[in-house]
mmCIF file of C-alpha atoms and ligand atoms in Angstrom:
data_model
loop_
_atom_site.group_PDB
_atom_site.id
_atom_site.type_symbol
_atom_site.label_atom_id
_atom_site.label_comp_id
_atom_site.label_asym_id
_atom_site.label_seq_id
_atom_site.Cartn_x
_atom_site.Cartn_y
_atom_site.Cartn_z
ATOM 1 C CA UNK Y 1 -8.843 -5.310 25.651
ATOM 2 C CA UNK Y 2 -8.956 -4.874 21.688
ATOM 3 C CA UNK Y 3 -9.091 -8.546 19.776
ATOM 4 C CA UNK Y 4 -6.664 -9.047 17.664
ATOM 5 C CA UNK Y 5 -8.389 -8.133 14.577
ATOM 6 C CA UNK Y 6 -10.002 -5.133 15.625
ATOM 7 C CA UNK Y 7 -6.318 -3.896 15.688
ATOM 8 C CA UNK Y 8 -6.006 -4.345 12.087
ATOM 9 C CA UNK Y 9 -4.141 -8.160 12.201
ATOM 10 C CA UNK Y 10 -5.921 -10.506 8.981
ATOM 11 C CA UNK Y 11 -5.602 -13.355 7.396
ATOM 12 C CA UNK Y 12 -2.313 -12.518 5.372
ATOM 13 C CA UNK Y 13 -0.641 -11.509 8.691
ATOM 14 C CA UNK Y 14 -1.725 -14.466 10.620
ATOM 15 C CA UNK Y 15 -0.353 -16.903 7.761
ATOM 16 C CA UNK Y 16 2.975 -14.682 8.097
ATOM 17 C CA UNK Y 17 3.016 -15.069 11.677
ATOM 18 C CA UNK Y 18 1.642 -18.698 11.871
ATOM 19 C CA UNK Y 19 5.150 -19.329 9.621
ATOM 20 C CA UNK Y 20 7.680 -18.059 12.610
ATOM 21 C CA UNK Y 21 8.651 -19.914 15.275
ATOM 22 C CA UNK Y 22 6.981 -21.195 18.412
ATOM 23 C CA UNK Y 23 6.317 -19.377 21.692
ATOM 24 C CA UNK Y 24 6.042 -15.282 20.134
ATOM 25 C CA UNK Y 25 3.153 -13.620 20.230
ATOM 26 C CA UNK Y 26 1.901 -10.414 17.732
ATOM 27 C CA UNK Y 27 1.698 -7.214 19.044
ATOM 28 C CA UNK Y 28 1.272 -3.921 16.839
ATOM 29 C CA UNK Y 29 3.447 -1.103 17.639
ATOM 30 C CA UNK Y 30 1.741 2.069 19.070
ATOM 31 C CA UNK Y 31 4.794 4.060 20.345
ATOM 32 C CA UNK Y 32 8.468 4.068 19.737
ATOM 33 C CA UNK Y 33 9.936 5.747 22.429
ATOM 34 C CA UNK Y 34 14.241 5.173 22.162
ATOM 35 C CA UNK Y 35 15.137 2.523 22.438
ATOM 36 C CA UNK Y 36 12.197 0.504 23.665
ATOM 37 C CA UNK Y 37 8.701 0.455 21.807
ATOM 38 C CA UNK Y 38 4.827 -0.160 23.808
ATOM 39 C CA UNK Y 39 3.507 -3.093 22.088
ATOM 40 C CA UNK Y 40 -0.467 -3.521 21.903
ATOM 41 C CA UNK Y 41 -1.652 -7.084 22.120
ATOM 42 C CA UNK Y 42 -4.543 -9.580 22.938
ATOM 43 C CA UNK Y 43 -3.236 -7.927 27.069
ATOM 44 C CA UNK Y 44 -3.354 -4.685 26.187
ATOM 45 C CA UNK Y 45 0.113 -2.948 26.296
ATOM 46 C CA UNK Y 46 3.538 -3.930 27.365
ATOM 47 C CA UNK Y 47 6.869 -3.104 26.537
ATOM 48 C CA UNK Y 48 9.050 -4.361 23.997
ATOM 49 C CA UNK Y 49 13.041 -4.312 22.696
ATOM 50 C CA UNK Y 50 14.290 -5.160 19.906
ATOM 51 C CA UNK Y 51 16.325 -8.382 19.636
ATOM 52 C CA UNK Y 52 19.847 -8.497 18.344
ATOM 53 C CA UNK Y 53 19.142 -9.767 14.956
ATOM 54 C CA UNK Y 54 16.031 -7.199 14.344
ATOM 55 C CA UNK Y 55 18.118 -4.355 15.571
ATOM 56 C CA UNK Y 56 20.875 -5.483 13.183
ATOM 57 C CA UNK Y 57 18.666 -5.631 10.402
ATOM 58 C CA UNK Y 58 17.076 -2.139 11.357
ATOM 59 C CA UNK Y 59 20.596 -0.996 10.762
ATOM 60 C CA UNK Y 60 19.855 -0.594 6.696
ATOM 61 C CA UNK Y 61 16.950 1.890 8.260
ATOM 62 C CA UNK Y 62 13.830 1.203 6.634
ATOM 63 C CA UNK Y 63 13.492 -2.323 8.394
ATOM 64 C CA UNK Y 64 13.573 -0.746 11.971
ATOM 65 C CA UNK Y 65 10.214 -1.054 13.513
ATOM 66 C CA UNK Y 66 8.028 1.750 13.387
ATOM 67 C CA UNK Y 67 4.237 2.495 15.181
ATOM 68 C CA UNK Y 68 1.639 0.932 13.094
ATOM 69 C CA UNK Y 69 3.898 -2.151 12.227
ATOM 70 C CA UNK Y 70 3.083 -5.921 12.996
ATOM 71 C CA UNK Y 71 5.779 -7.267 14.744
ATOM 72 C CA UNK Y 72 6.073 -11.207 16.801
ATOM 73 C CA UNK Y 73 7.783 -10.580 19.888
ATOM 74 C CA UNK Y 74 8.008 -13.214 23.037
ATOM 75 C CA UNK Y 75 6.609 -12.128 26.295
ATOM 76 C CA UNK Y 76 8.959 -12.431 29.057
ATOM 77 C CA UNK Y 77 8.240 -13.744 32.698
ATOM 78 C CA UNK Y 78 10.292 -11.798 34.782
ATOM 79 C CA UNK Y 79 8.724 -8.341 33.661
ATOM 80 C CA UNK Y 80 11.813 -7.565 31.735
ATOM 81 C CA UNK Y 81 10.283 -6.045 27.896
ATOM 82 C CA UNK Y 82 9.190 -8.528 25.455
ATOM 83 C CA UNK Y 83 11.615 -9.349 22.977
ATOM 84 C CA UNK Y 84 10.862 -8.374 19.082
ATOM 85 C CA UNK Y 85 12.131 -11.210 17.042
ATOM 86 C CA UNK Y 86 10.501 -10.461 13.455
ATOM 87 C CA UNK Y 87 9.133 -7.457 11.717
ATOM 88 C CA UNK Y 88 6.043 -8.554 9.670
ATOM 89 C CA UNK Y 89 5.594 -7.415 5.800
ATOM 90 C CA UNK Y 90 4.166 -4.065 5.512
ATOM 91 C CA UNK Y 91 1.308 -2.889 3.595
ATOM 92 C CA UNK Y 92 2.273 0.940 3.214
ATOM 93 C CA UNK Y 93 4.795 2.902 4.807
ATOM 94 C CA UNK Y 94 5.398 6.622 5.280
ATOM 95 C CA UNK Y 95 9.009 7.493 5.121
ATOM 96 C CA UNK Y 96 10.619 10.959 5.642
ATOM 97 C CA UNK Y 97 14.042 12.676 5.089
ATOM 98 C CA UNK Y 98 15.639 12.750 8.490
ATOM 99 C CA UNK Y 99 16.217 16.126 9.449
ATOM 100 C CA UNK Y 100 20.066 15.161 10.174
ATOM 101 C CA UNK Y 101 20.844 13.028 7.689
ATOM 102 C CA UNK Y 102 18.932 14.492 4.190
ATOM 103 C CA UNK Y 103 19.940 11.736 1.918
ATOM 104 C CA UNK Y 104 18.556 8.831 3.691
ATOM 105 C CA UNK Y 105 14.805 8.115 4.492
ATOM 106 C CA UNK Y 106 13.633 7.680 7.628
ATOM 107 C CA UNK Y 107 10.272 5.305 8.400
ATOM 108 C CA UNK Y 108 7.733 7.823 9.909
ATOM 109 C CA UNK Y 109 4.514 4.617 10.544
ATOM 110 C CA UNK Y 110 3.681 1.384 8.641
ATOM 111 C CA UNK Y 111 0.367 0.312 7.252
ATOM 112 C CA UNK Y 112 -1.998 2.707 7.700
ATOM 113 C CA UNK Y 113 -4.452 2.359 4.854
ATOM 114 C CA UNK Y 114 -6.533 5.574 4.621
ATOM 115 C CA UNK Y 115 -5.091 9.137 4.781
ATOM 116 C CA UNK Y 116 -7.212 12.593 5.669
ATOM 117 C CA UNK Y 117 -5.740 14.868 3.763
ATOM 118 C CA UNK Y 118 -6.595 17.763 5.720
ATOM 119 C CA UNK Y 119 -7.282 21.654 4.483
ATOM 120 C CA UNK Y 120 -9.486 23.956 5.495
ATOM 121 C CA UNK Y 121 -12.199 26.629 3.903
ATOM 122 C CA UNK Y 122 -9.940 29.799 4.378
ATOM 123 C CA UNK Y 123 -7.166 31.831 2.992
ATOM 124 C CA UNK Y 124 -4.616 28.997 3.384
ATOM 125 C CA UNK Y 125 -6.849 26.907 1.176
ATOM 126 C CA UNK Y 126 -4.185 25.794 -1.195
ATOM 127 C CA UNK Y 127 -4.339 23.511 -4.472
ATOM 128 C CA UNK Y 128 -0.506 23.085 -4.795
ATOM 129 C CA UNK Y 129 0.153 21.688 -1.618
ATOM 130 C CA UNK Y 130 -2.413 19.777 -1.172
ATOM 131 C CA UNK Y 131 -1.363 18.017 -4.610
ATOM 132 C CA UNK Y 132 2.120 17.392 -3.133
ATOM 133 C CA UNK Y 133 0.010 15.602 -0.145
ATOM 134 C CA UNK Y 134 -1.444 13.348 -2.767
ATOM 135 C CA UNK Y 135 1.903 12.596 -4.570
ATOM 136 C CA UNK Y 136 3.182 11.269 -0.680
ATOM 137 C CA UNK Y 137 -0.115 9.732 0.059
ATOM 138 C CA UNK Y 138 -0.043 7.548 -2.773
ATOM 139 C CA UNK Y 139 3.643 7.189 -2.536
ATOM 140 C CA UNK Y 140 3.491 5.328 0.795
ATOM 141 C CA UNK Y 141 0.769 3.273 -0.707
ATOM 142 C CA UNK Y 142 -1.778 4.635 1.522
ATOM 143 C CA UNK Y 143 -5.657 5.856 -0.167
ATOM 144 C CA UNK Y 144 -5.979 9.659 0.169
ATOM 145 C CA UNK Y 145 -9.262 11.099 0.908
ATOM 146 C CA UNK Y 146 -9.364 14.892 0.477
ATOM 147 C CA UNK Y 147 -11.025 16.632 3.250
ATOM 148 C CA UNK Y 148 -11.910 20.358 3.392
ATOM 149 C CA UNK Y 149 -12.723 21.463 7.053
ATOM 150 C CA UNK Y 150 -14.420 24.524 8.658
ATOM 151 C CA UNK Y 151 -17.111 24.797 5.921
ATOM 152 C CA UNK Y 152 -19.019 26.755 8.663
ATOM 153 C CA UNK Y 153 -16.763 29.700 7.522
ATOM 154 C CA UNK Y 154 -17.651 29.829 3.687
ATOM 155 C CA UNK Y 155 -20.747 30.667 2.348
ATOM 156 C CA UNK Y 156 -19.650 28.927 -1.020
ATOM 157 C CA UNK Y 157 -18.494 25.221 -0.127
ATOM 158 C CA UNK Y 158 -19.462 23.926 -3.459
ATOM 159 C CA UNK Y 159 -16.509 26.398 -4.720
ATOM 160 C CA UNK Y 160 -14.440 24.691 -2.878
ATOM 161 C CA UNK Y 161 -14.956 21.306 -3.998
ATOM 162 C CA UNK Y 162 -15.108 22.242 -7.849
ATOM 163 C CA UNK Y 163 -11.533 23.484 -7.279
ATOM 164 C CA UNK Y 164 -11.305 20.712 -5.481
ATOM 165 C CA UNK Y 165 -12.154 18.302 -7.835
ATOM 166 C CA UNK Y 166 -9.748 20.154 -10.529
ATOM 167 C CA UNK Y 167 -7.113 18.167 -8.457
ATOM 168 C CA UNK Y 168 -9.049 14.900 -7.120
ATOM 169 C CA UNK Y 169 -8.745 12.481 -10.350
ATOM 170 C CA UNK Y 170 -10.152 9.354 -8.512
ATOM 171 C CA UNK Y 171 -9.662 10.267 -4.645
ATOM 172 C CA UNK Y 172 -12.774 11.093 -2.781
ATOM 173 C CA UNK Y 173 -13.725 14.686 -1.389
ATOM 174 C CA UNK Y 174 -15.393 14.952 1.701
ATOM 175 C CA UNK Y 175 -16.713 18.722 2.823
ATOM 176 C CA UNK Y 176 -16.927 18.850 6.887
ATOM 177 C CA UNK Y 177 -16.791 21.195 9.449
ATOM 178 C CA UNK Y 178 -15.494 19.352 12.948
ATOM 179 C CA UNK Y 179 -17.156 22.185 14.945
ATOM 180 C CA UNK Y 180 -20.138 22.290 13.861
ATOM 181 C CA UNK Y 181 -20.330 18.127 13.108
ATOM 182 C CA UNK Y 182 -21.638 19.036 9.461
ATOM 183 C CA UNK Y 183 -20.691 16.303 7.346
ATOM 184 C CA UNK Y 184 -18.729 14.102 9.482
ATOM 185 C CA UNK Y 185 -20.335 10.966 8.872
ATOM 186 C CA UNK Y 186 -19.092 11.365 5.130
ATOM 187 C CA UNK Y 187 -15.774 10.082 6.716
ATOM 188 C CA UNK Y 188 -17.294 6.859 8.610
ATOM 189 C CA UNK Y 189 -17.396 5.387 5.582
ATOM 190 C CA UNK Y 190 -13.695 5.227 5.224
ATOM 191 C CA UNK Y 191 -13.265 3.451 8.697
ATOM 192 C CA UNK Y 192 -13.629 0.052 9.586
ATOM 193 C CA UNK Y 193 -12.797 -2.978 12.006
ATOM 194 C CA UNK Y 194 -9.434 -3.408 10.963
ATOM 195 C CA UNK Y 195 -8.543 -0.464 9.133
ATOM 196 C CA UNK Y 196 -6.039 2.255 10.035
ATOM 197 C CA UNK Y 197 -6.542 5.635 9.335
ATOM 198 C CA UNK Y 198 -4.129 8.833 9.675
ATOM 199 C CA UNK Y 199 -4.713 12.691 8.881
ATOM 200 C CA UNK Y 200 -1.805 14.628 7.499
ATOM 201 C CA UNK Y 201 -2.553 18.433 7.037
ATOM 202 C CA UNK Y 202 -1.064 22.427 7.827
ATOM 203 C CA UNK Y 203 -1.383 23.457 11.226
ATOM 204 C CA UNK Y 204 -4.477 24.780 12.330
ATOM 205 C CA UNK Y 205 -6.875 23.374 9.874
ATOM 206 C CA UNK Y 206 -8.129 21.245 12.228
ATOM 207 C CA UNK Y 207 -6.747 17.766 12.761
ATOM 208 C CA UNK Y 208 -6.574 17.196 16.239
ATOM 209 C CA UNK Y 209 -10.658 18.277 16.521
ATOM 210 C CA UNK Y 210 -11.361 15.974 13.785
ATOM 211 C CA UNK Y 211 -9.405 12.792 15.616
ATOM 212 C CA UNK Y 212 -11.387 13.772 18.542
ATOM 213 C CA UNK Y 213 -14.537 13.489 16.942
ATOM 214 C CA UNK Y 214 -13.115 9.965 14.960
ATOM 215 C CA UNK Y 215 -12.079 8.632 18.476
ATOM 216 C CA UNK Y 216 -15.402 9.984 20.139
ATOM 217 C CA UNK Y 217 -14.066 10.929 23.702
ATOM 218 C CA UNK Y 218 -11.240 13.540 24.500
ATOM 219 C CA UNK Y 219 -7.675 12.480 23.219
ATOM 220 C CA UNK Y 220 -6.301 13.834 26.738
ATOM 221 C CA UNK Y 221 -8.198 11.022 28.407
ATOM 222 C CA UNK Y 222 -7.632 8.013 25.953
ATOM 223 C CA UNK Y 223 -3.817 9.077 25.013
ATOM 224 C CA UNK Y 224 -1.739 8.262 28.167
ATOM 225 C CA UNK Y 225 -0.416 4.677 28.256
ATOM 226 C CA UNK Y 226 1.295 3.962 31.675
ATOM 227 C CA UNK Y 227 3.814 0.730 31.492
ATOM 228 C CA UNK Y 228 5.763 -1.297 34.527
ATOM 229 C CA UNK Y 229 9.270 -1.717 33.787
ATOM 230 C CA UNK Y 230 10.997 -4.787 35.051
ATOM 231 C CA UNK Y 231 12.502 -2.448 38.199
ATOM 232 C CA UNK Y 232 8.407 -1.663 38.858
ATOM 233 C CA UNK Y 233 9.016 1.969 37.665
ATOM 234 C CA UNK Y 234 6.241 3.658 35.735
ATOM 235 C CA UNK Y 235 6.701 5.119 32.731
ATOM 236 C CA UNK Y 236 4.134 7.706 31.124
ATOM 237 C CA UNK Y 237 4.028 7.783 27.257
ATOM 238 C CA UNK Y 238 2.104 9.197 25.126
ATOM 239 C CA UNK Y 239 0.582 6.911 22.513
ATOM 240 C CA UNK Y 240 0.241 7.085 18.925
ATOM 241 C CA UNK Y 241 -2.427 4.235 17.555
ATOM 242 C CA UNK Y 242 -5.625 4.085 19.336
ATOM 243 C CA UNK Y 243 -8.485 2.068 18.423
ATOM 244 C CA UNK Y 244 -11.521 3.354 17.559
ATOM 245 C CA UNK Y 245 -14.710 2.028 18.884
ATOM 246 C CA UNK Y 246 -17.484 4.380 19.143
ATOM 247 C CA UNK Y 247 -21.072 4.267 18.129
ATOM 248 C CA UNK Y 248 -20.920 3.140 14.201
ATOM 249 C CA UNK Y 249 -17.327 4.254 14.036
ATOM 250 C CA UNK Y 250 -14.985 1.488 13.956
ATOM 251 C CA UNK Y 251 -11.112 1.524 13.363
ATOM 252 C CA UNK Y 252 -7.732 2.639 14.237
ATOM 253 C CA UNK Y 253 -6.185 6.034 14.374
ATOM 254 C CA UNK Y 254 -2.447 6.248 13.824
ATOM 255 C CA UNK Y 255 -1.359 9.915 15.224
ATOM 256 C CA UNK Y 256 2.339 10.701 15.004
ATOM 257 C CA UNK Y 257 4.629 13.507 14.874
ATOM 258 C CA UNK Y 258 6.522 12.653 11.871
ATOM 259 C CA UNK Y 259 2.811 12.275 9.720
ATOM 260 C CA UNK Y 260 1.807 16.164 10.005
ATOM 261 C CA UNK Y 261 5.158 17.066 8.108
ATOM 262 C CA UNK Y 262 5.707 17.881 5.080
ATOM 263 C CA UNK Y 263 8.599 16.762 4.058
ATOM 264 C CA UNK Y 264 7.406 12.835 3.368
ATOM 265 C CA UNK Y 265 8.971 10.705 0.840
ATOM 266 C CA UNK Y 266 7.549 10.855 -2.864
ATOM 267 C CA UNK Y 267 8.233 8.121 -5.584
ATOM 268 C CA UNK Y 268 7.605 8.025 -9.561
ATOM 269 C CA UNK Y 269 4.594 5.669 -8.526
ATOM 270 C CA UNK Y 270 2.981 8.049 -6.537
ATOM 271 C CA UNK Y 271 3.551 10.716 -8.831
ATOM 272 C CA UNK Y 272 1.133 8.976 -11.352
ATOM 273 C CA UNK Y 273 -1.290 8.412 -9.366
ATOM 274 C CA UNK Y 274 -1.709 11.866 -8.124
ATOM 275 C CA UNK Y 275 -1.343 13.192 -12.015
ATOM 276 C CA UNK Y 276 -2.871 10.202 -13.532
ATOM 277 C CA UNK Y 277 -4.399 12.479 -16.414
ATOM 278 C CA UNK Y 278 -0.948 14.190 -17.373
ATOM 279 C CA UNK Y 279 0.181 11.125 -17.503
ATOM 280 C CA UNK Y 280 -2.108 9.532 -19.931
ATOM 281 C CA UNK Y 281 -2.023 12.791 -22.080
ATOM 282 C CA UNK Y 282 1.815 13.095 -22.231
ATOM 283 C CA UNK Y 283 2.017 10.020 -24.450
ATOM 284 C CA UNK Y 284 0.236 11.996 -27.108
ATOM 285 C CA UNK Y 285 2.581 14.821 -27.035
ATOM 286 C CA UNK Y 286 5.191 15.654 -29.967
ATOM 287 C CA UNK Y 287 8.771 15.307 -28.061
ATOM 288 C CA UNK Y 288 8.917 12.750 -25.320
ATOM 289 C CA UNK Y 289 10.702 15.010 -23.132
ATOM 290 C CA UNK Y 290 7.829 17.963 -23.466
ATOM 291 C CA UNK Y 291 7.408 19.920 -20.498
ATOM 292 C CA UNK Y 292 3.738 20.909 -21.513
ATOM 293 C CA UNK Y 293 5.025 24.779 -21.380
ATOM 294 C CA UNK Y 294 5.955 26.319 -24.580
ATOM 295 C CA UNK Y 295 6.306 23.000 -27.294
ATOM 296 C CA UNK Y 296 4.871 22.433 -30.045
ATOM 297 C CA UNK Y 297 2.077 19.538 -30.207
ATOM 298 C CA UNK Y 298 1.288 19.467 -26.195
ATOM 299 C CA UNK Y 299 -1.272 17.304 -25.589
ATOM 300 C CA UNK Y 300 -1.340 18.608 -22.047
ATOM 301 C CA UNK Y 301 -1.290 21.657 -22.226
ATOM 302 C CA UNK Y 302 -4.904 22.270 -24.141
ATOM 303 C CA UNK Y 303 -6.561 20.833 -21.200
ATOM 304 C CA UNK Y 304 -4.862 20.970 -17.642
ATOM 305 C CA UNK Y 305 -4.098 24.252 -15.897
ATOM 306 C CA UNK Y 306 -1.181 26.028 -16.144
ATOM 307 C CA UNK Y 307 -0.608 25.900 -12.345
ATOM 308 C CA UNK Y 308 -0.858 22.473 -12.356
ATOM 309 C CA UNK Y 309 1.743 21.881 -15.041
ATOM 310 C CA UNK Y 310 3.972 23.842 -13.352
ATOM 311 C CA UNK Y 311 3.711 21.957 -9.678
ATOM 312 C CA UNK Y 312 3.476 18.671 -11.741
ATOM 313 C CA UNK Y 313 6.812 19.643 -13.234
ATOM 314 C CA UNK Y 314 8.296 20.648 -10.117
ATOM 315 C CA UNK Y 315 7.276 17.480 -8.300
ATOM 316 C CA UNK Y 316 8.587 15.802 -11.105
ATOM 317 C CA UNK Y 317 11.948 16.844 -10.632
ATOM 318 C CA UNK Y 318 12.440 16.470 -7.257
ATOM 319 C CA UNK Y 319 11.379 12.581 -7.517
ATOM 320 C CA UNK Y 320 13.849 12.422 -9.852
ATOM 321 C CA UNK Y 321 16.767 14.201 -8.113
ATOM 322 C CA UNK Y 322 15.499 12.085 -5.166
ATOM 323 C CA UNK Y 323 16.258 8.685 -7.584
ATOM 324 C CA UNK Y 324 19.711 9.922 -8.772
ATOM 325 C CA UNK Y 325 20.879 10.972 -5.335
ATOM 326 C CA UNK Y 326 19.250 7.270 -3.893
ATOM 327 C CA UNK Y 327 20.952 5.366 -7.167
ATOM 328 C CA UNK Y 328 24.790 6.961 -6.413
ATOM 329 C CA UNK Y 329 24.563 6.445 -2.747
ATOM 330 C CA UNK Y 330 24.160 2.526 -3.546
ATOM 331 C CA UNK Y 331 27.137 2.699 -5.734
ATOM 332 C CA UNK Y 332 29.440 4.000 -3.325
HETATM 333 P P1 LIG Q 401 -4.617 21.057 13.979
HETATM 334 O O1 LIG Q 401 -3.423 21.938 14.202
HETATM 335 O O2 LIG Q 401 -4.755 20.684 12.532
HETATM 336 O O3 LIG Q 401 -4.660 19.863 14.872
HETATM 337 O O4 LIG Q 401 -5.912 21.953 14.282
HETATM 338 P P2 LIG Q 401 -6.853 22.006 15.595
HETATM 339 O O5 LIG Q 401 -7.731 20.813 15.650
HETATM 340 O O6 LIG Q 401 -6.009 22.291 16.768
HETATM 341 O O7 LIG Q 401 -7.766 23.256 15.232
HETATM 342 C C1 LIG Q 401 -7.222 24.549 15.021
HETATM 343 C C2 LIG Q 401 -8.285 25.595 15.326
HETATM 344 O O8 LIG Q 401 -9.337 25.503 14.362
HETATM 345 C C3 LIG Q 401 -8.931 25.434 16.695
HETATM 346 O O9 LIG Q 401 -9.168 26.708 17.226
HETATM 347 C C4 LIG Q 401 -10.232 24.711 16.365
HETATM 348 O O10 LIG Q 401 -11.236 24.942 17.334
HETATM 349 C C5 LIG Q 401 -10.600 25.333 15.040
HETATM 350 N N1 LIG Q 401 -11.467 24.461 14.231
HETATM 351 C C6 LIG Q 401 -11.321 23.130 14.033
HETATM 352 N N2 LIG Q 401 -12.321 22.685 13.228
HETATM 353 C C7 LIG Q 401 -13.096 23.740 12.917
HETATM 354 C C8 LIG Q 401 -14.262 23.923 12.103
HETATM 355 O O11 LIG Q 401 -14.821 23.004 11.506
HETATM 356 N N3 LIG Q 401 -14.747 25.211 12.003
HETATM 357 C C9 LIG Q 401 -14.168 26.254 12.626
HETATM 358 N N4 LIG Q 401 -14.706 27.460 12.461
HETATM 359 N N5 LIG Q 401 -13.082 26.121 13.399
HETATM 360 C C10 LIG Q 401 -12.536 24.893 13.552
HETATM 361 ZN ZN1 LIG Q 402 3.308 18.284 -23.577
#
């Protein structure tokens, strides 16, 4: 069984949680499933539901419980599901536009610090998008790390990462190739005890080889959690946070769904992070409103690519049609 702060609980946590009242314990959420969540303790796992005044507040969406959050919850005796009673503060949190309901975000996981950002060394090596995985990276509050796999199938890597680091500002590169095991160990560093990772990424570039390598044994064997309900059925899930523990590699892996999309959440905040320099050199240009295409006295436009610009400027403006629709909906 995983101690408590090999799943990623710390001091900050514990002084939140020491605060609530007696008799709960803390779990961290590894699966939603409907209605009911699996709830990884000091135990292991065990089920959990959400009491009437968390589900109430998990009616203005962003405060419902998500895998990766810290929640207290008291066991039951009978075997009936534990009963969440407080959602801890989170560190970072990945939201999406629901599918169904476009105007309102949706939480995807809570507090995972690190994020692979996932491409490969082929023809759907692409700058653009992987800056618009930076911009919701850094807009959950998460620290990107930008990983090009399958280096096994270029004969010019270091191409790669100068075009690469044409995008990078301050977040790391790593250069790997999860079938070979070339350069792997570049991404130990950025576990720990404690520390949750997650890899967002296109299809096919190689995410699910890469967790398998992270989690050292084959996800088919670790990823089945079976839980007792209180009428002694079992119920099969498949989970979502495991923890890492293998060789030098320590840490947690937070694998959902919702993380491999696209369509995550971006702010103004993480917009500047992920275009710190445009940023900085915008306040020397001539209008305020330049769009560092055709104006006169662009600082910008002297020194950062034209593609750039252009997917800078289009991020730009959805963030902000994102902030106008999210400012009249609160009026209404
Ligand atoms: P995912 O969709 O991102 O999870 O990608 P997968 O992990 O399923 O990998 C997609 C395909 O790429 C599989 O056929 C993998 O065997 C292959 N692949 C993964 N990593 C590498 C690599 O480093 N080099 C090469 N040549 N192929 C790889
Ligand atoms: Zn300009």
């Amino acid at each position: 069984m995983p101690a408590l702060p090999q799943l990623g609980f710390d001091e900050a946590w514990q002084t939140e949680f020491a605060s609530l009242e007696a008799g709960l314990k803390p779990y961290r959420i590894s699966v939603e499933h409907g209605a009911q969540y699996a709830l990884l303790g000091e135990e292991g796992h065990v089920w959990g539901e959400l009491s009437g005044l968390v589900r109430r507040a998990a009616k203005k969406r962003l405060q419902r419980p998500a895998v990766g959050d810290w929640v207290a919850a008291r066991p039951s005796e009978t075997g009936a599901p534990a009963r969440i009673e407080a959602l801890l503060a989170r560190r970072s949190q990945f939201l999406r536009l629901s599918p169904r309901n476009k105007t309102r975000p949706q939480i995807v996981a809570a507090n995972v610090d690190v994020v692979l950002i996932v491409s490969s060394a082929n023809l759907d090596f692409n700058l653009r998008r992987l800056e618009r995985y930076l911009v919701t990276v850094y807009s959950a509050g998460a620290q990107p790390v930008l990983v090009l796999n399958k280096i096994d199938l270029t004969e010019e890597p270091e191409n790669y990462r100068q075009q690469l680091e044409t995008i990078a500002g301050d977040t790391p590169i790593a250069l790997v190739s999860a079938k070979q095991e070339l350069g792997l160990d570049e991404l130990t560093q950025h576990l720990s005890p404690g520390r949750t990772l997650a890899l967002v990424g296109s299809s096919g570039v190689g995410k699910s080889r890469m967790s398998n390598w992270i989690l050292g044994e084959d996800r088919q064997e670790v990823g089945e959690i079976r839980l007792e309900d209180d009428k002694g059925r079992h119920t099969t899930t498949h989970r979502e946070l495991f923890v890492v523990d293998h060789q030098k590699r320590q840490g947690i892996l937070v694998d959902t769904p919702g993380m491999r999309e696209l369509s995550l959440w971006s702010t103004e905040e993480g917009l500047k992070q992920a275009f710190a320099e445009i940023y900085q050199l915008e306040d020397e240009c001539r209008f305020g409103d330049c769009t560092h295409q055709n104006e006169p006295g662009c600082a910008v436009r002297p020194v950062v690519d034209e593609a750039r610009i252009h997917s800078f400027n289009a991020l730009r403006e959805e963030v902000v049609a994102q902030q106008e629709l999210q400012a009249s909906l609160r009026k209404r």
